[in-house]
Short mmCIF file of C-alpha atoms and ligand atoms in Angstrom, two decimals:
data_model
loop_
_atom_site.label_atom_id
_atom_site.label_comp_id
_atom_site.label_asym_id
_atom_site.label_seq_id
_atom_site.Cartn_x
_atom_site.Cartn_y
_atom_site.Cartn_z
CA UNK A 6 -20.33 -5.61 14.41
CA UNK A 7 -17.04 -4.83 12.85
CA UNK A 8 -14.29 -5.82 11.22
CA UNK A 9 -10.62 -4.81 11.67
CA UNK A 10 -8.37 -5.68 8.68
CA UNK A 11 -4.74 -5.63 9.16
CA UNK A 12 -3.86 -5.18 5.51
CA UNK A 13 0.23 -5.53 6.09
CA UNK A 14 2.66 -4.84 9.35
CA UNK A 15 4.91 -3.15 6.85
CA UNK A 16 5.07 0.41 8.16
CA UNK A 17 8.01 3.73 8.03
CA UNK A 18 7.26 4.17 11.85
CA UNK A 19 7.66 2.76 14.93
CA UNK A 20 6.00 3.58 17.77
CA UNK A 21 6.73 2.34 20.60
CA UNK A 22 3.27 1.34 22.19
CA UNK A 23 2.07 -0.03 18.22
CA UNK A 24 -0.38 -2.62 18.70
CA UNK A 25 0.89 -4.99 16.06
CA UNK A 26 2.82 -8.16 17.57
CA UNK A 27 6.15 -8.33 18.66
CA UNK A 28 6.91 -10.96 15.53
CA UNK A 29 5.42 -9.04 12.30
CA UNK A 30 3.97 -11.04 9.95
CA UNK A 31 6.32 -10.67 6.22
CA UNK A 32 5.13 -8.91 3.19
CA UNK A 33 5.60 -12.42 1.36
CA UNK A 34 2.63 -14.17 3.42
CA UNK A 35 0.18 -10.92 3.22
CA UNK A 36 -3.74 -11.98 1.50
CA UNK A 37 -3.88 -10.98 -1.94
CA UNK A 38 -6.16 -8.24 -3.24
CA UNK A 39 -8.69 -11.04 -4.48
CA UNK A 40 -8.72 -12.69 -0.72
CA UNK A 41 -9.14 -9.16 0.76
CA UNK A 42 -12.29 -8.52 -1.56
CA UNK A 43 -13.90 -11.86 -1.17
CA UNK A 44 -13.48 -11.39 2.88
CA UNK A 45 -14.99 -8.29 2.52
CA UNK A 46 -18.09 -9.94 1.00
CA UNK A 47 -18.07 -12.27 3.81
CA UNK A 48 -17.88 -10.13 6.27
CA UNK A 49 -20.96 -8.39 5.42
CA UNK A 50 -23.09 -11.44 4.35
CA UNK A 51 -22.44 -12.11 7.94
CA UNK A 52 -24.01 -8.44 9.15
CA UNK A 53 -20.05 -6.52 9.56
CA UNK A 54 -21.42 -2.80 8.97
CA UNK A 55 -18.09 -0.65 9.81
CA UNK A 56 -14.58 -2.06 8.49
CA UNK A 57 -11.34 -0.27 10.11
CA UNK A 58 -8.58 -0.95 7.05
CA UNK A 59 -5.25 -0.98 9.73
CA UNK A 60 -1.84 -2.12 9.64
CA UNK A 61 1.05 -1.45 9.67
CA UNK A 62 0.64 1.36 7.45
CA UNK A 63 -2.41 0.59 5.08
CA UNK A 64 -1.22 2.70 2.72
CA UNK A 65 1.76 0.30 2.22
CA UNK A 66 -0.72 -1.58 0.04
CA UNK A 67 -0.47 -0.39 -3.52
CA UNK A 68 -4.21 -1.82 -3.91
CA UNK A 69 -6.17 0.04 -1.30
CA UNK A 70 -8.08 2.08 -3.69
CA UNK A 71 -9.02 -1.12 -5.04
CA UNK A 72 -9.74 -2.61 -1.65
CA UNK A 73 -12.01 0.48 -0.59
CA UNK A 74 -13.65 0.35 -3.85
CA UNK A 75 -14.59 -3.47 -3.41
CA UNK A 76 -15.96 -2.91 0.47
CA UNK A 77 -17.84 0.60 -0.14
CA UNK A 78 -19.43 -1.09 -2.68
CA UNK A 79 -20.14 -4.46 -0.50
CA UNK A 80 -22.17 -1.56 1.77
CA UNK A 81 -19.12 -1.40 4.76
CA UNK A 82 -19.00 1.70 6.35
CA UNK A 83 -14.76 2.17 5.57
CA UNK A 84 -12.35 3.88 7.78
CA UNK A 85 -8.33 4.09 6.98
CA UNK A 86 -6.34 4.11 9.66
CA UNK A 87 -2.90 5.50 9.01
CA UNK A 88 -0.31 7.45 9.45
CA UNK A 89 -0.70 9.52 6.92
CA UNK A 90 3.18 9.38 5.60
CA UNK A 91 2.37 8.23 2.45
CA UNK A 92 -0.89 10.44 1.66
CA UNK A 93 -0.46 12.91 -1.50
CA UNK A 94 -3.11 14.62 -2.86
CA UNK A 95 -3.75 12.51 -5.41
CA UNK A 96 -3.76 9.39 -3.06
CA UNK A 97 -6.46 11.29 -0.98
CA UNK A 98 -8.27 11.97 -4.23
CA UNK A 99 -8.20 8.53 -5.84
CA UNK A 100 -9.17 7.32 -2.01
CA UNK A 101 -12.25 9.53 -1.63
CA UNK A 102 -13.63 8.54 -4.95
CA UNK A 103 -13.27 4.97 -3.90
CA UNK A 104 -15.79 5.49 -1.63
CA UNK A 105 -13.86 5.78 1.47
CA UNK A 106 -16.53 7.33 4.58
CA UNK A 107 -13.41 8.06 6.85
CA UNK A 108 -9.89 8.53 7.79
CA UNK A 109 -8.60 8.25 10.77
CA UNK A 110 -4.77 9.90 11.21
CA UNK A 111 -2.68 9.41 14.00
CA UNK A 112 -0.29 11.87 15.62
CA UNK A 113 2.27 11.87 18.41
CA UNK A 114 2.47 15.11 19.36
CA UNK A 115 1.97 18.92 18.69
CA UNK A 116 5.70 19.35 18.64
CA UNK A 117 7.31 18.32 14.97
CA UNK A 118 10.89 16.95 17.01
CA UNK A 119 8.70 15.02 20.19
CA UNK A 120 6.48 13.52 17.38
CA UNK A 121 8.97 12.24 15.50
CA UNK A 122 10.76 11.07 18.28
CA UNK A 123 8.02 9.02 19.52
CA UNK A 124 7.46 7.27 15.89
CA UNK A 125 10.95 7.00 15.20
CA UNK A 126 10.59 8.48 11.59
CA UNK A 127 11.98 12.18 10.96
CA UNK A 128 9.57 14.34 8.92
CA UNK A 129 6.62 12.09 10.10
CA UNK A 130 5.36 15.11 11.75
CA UNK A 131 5.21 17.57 8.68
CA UNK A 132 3.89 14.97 6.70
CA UNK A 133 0.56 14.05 8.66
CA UNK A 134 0.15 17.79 8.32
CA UNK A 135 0.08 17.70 4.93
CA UNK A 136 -1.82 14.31 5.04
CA UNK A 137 -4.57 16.36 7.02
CA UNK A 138 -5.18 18.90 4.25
CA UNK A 139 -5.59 16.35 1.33
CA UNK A 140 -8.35 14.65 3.16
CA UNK A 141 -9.87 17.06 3.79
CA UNK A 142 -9.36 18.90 0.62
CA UNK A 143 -10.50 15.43 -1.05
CA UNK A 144 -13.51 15.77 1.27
CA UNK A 145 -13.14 12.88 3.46
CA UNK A 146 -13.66 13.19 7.14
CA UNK A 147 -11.21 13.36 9.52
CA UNK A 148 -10.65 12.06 13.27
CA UNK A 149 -7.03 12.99 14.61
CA UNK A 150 -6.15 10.38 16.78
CA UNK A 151 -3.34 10.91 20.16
CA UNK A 152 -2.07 7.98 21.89
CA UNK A 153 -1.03 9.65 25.47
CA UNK A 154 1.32 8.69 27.56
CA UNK A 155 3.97 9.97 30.26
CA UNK A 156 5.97 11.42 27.24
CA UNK A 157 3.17 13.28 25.44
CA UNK A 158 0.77 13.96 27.86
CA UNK A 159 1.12 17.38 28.69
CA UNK A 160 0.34 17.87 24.69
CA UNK A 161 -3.07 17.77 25.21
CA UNK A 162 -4.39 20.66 24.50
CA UNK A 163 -1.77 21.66 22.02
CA UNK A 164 -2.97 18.36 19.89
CA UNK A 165 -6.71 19.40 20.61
CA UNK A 166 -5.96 22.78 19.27
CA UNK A 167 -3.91 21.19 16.10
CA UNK A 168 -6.90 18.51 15.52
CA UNK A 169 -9.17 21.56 15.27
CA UNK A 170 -7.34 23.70 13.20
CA UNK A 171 -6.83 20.60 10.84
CA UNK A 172 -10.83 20.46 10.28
CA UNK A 173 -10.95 17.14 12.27
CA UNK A 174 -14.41 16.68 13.55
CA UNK A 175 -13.40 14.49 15.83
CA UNK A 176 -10.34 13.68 18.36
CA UNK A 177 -9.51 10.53 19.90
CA UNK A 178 -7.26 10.61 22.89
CA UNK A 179 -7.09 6.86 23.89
CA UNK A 180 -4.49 6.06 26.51
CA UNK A 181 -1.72 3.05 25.43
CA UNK A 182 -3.00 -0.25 26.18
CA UNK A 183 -0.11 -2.65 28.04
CA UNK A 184 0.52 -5.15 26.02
CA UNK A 185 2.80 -6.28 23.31
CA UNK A 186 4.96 -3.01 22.70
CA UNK A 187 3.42 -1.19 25.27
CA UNK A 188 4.46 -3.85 27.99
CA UNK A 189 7.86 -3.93 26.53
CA UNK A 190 8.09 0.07 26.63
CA UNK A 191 5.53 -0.02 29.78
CA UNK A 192 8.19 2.29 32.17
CA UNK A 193 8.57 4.63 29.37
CA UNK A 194 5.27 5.05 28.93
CA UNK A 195 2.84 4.46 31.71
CA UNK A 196 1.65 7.92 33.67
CA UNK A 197 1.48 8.33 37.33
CA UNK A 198 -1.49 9.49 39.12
CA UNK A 199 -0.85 13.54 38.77
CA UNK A 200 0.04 12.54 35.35
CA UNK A 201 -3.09 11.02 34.56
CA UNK A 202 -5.49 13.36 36.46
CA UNK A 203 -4.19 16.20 34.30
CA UNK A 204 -4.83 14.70 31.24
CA UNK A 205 -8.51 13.85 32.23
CA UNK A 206 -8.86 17.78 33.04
CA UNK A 207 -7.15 18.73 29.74
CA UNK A 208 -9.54 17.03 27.50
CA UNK A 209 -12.44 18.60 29.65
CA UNK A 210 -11.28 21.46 28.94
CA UNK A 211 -10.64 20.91 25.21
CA UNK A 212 -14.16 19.11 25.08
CA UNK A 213 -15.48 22.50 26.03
CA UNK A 214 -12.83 24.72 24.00
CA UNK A 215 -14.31 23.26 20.92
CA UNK A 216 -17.85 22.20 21.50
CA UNK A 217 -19.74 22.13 18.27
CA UNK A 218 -17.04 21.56 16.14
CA UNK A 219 -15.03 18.84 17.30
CA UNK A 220 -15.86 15.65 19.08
CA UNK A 221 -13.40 14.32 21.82
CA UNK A 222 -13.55 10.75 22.70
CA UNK A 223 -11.52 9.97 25.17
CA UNK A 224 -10.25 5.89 26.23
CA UNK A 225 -9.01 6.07 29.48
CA UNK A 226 -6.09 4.21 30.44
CA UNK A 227 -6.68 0.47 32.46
CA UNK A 228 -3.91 0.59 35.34
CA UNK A 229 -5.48 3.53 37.56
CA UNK A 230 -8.45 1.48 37.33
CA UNK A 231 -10.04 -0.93 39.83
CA UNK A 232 -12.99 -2.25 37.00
CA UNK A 233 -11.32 -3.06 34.15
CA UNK A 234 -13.20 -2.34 30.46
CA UNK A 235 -14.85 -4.15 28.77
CA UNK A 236 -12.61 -5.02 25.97
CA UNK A 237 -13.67 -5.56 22.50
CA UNK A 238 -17.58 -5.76 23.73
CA UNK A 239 -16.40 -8.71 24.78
CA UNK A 240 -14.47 -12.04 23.27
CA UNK A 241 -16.17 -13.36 19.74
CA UNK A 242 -19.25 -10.87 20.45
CA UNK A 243 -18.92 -7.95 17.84
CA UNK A 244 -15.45 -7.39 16.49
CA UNK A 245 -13.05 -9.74 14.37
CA UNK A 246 -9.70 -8.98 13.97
CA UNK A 247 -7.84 -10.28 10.18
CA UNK A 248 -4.19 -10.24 10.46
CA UNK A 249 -1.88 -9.75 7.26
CA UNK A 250 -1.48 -13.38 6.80
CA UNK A 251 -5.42 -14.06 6.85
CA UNK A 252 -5.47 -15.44 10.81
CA UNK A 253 -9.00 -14.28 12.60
CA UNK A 254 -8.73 -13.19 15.79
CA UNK A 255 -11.21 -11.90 17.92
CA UNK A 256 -8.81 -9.09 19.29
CA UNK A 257 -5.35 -8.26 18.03
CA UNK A 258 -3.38 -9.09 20.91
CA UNK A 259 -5.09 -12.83 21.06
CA UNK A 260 -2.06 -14.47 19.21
CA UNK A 261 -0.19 -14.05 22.66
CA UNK A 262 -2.58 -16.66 24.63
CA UNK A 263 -0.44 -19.91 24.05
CA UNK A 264 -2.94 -23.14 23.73
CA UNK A 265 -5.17 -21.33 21.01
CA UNK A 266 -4.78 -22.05 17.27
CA UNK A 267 -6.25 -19.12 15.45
CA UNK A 268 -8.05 -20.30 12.11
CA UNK A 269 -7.09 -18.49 8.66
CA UNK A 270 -9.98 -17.43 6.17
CA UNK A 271 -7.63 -18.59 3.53
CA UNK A 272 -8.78 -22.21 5.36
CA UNK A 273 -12.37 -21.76 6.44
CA UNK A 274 -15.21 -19.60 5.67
CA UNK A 275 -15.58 -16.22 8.04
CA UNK A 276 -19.33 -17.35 8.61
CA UNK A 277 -18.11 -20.61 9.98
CA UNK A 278 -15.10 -19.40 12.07
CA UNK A 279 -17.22 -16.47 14.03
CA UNK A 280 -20.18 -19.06 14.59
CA UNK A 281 -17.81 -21.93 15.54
CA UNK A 282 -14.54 -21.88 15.81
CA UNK A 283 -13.24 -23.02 19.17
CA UNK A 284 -10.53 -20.04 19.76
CA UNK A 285 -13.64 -18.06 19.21
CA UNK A 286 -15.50 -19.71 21.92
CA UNK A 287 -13.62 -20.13 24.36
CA UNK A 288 -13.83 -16.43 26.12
CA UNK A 289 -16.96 -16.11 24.67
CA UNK A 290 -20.31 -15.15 27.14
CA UNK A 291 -19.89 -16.05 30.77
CA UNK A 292 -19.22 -19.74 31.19
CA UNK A 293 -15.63 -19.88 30.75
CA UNK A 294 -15.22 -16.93 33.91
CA UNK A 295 -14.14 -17.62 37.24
CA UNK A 296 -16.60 -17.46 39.63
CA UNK A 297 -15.67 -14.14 41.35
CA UNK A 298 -16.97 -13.05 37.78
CA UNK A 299 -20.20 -15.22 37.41
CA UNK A 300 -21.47 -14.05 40.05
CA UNK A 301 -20.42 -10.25 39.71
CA UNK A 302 -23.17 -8.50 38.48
CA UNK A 303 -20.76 -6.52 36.09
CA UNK A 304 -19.78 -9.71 34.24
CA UNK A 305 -22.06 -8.37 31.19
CA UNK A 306 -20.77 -5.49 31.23
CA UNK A 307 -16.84 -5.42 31.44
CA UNK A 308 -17.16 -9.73 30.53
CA UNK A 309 -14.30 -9.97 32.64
CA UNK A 310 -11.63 -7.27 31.11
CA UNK A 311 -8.85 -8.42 28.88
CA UNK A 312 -8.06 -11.90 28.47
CA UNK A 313 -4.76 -10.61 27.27
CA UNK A 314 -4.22 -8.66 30.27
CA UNK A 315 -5.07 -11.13 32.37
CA UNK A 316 -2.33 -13.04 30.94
CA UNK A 317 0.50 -10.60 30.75
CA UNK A 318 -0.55 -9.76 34.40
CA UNK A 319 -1.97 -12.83 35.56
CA UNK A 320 -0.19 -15.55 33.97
CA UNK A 321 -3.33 -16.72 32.94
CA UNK A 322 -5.84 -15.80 30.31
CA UNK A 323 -8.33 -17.38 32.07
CA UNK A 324 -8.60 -15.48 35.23
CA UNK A 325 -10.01 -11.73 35.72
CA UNK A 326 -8.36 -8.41 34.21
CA UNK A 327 -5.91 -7.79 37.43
CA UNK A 328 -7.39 -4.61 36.77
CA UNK A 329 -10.09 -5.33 38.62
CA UNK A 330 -10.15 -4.86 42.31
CA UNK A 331 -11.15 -8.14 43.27
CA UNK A 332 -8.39 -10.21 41.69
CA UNK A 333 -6.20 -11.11 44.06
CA UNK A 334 -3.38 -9.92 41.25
CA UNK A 335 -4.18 -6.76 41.57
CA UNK A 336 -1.27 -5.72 43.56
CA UNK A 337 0.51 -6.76 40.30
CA UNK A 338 -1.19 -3.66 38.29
CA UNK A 339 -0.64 -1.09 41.46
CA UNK A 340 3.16 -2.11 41.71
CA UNK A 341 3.56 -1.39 38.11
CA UNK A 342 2.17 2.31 38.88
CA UNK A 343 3.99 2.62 42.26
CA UNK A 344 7.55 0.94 40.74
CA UNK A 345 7.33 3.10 37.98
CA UNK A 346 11.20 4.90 37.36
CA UNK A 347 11.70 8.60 37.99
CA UNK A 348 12.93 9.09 34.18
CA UNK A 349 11.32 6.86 31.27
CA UNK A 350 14.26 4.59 30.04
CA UNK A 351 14.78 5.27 26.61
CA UNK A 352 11.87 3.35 23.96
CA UNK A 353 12.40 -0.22 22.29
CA UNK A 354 11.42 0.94 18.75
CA UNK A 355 9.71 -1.70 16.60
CA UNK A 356 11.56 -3.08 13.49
CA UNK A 357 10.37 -3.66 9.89
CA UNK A 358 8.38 -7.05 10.01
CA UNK A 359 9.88 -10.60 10.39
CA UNK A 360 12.64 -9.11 13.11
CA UNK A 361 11.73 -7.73 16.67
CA UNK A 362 13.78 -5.08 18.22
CA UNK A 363 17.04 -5.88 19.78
CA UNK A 364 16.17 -3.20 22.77
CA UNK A 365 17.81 -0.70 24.77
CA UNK B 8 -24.15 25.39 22.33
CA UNK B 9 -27.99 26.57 21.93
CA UNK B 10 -30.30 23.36 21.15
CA UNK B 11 -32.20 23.00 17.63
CA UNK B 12 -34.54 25.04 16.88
CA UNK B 13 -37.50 24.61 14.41
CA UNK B 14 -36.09 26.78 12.04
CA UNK B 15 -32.83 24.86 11.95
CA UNK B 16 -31.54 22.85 8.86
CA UNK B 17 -30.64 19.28 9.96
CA UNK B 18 -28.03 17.18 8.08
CA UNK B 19 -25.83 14.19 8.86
CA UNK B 20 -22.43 14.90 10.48
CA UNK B 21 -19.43 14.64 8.49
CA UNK B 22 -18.48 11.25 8.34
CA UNK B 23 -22.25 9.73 9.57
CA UNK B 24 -24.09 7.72 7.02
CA UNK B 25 -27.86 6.36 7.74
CA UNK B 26 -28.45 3.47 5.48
CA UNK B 27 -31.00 0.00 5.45
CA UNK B 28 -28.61 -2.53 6.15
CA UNK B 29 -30.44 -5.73 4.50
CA UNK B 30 -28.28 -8.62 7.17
CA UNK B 31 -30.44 -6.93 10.06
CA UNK B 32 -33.48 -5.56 7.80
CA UNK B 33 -33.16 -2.51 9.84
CA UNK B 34 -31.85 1.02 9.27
CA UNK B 35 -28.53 1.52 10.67
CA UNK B 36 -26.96 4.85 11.88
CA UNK B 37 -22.83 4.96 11.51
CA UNK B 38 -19.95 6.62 12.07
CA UNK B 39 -16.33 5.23 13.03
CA UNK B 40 -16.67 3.88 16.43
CA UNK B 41 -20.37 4.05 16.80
CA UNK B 42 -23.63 2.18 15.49
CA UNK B 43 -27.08 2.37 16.78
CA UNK B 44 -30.12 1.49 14.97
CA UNK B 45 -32.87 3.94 15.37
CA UNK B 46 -36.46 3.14 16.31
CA UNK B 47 -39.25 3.34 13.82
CA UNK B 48 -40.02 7.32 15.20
CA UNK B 49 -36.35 7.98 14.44
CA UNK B 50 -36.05 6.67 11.06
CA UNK B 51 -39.13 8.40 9.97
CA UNK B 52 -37.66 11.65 11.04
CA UNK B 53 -33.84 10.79 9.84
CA UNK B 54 -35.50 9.61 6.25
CA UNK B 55 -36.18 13.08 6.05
CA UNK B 56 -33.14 14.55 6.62
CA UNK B 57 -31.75 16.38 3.61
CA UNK B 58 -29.83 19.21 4.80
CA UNK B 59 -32.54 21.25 2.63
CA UNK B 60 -35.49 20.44 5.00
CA UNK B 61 -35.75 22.62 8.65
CA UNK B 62 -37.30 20.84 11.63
CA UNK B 63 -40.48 22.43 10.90
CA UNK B 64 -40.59 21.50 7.41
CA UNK B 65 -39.75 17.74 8.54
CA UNK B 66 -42.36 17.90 11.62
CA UNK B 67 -45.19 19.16 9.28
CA UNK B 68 -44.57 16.12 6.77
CA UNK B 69 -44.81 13.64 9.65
CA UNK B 70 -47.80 15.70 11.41
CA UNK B 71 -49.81 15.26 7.86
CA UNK B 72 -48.37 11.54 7.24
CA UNK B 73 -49.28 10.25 10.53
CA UNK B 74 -52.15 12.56 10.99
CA UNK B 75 -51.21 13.73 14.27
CA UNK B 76 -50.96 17.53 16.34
CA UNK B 77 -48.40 19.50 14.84
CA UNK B 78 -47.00 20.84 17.58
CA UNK B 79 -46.74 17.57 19.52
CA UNK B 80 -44.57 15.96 16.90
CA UNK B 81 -42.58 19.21 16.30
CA UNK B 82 -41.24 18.88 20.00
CA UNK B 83 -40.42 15.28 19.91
CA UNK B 84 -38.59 15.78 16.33
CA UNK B 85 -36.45 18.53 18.11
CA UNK B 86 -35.98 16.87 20.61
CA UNK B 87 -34.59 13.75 18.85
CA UNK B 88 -32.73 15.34 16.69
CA UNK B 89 -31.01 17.51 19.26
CA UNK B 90 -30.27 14.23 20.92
CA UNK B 91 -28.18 13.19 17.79
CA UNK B 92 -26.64 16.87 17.99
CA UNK B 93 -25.22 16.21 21.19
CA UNK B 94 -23.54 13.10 20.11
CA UNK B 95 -22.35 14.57 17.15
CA UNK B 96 -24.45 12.89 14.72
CA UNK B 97 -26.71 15.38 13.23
CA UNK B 98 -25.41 18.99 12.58
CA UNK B 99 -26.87 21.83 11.13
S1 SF4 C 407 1.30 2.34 15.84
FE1 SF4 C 407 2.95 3.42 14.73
S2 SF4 C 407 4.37 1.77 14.12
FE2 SF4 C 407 2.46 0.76 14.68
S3 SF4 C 407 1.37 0.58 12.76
FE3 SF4 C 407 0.68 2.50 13.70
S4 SF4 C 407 2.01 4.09 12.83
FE4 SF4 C 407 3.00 2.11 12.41
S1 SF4 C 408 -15.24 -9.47 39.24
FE1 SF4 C 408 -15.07 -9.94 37.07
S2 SF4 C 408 -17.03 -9.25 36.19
FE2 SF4 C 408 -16.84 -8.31 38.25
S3 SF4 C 408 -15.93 -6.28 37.84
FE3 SF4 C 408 -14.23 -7.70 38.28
S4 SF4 C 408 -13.59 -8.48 36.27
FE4 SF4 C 408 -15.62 -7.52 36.00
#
């Protein structure tokens, strides 16, 4: 089981497909270092092994040492993911002595101008470089993580080669996931067919470029599909979500199904919400599917796809991931691919939290 | 990449810890995005993981311990263990 805590949605970039909501939640209402630290405890009383610190920009957070201190010590297997922008060598230092088991820094491209055109921060680029060598100077392991889409991914390769030269043992290339920001930006970001079948062959052959030294996970994106994934393991069964403002959610995008009221640890103990909260339910197992699903013999293993697909695609968070061939919205998911415009419009950029992007 | 051999030095991947986790009361294997918990033949064999010990040394510790033929336990230690390689658990 594990546990991803947004520490803040305060972050210097703003990429286009970021999985954060389209309203931020403000630096005012964030959980104080005391909260974080007593959540941690709770979280693995109640058998959380790995916790993902997120954001935002976790780094944004003058108390992370602090906070990685608290859960490394609590027994959490802790992973950082960030952007690296803010990581000096002394931050990387001060972070591996906490006790930190793993840092996870993303990147946009191979190219310094593409990259930070896609984050919408100049000198981003040069400064995950940098952020690369004080991990691992500082010792801490690294995954390099790509999020691919039609406007990076012929970077493959480039990025895989990068990654490795970085000392990353591991790569993830995970394809954008369509909703929130990546709806919004969807035409400026979703691949065609060609598109995608090249990338699948570019991280074979990266896979086997660097066998033995670096790993290459690869998430592969939903809308070429016809079975959708199974996302999160499933609703409520083995990974919680903490937003800024202390809201658990059993994946980040849940906020965007209307009808559910989210509890906040800052209200009710973590033990309690995960065992019986009714937001947490209510997706949860097989009961709640429609019964195309419950009596699919894949309904343990996808549980249905994304509830917050389903909605965005759907209308309805209830029925099955369009991505999936038998919904009879699956025309919705092929349109998007087939509609898709010739040249990507330019990106809606995210804004710093409490305002949402006024497009274009 | 060649499989391990018995003359191979075995330690965790960067970034892999192997601890007792004392919610389950089981010994838990994990990195980033992965966790498995090892049966009790695993966990025997990843106890003794050092990155000092080789295969053989490991497989002759378990061969006395649970009094069993040598060779038979050296093959299924390698062969474990080159199942974590693969996944890029155990390196060497
Ligand atoms: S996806 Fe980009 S904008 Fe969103 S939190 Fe991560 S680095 Fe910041
Ligand atoms: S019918 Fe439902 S359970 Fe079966 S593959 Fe489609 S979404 Fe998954």
């Amino acid at each position: 089981m594990s546990l991803l805590a947004e520490l803040t949605h305060r972050c210097p970039l703003s990429c286009p497909y970021c999985s954060n909501p389209l309203t931020l939640d403000a630096p005012a209402g964030e959980l104080s270092t005391a909260e974080w630290c007593d959540l941690f405890d709770q979280a693995a009383a109640l058998g959380v092994l790995q916790l993902h610190l997120s954001g935002g920009e976790p780094m944004a957070r003058r108390d992370l040492p602090a906070l990685v201190s608290h859960a490394a010590r609590a027994g959490l297997y802790t992973n950082l993911i960030t952007s690296g922008v803010h990581l000096t060598a002394d931050r990387a230092r001060e972070l591996a002595a906490a006790g930190l088991d793993h840092l996870q820094l993303s990147f946009q491209h191979a190219d310094a101008a593409e990259a930070d055109r896609i984050g919408g921060m100049r000198g981003a680029h040069g400064r995950k470089l940098e952020a690369a060598a004080h991990a691992r100077a500082a010792g801490i392991p690294l995954t390099v993580n790509l999020v691919v889409h039609r406007q990076n991914i012929g970077a493959i390769a480039a990025v895989a080669a990068m990654a490795a030269a970085l000392g990353a043992g591991r790569l993830e290339v995970a394809h954008v996931q369509y909703y929130g920001w990546g709806l919004l930006n969807r035409a400026s970001l979703l691949p065609d067919a060609a598109e995608l079948a090249a990338a699948t062959a570019a991280v074979e052959a990266a896979r086997a470029a660097h066998a033995g030294r670096m790993l290459i996970d690869y998430v592969t994106p939903d809308y070429h599909a016809d079975r959708p994934k199974p996302c999160m393991g499933g609703w409520g069964r083995r990974f919680l979500n903490i937003t800024p403002s202390g809201r658990a959610l059993p994946c980040h995008a849940a906020e965007t199904i209307p009808g559910l009221d989210f509890p906040s640890v800052r209200d009710q103990a973590l033990a309690a919400i995960w065992r019986d909260d009714p937001a947490f339910h209510r997706f949860r197992g097989t009961e709640w599917m429609p019964d195309t699903c419950r009596s699919c013999d894949r309904r343990e293993l996808d549980w249905g796809g994304c509830r917050c697909q389903a909605l965005a695609l759907a209308g309805d968070a209830a029925a099955m991931d369009p991505v999936c061939g038998r919904s009879d919205r699956h025309h919705v998911v092929r349109a998007a691919v087939a509609d898709r415009p010739g040249l990507p419009p330019p990106f809606r950029y995210r804004q710093a939290p409490g305002r949402v992007a006024a497009g274009g | 990449m060649t499989a391990m051999a018995s003359g191979d030095v075995p330690r965790f991947a960067r970034g892999v810890r192997f601890r007792f986790d004392e919610v389950r009361g089981r010994w838990v294997l994990l990195s980033p995005e992965h966790l498995s918990l090892p049966d009790e033949h695993a966990v025997a064999v990843l106890q003794l993981v050092d990155g000092e010990r080789t295969v053989a040394d490991i497989a002759e510790m378990l061969a006395r311990r649970f009094e069993a033929p040598a060779g038979m336990i050296l093959a299924d230690v390698l062969a474990m263990l080159d199942g974590l390689r693969a996944q890029g658990r155990v390196a060497r």
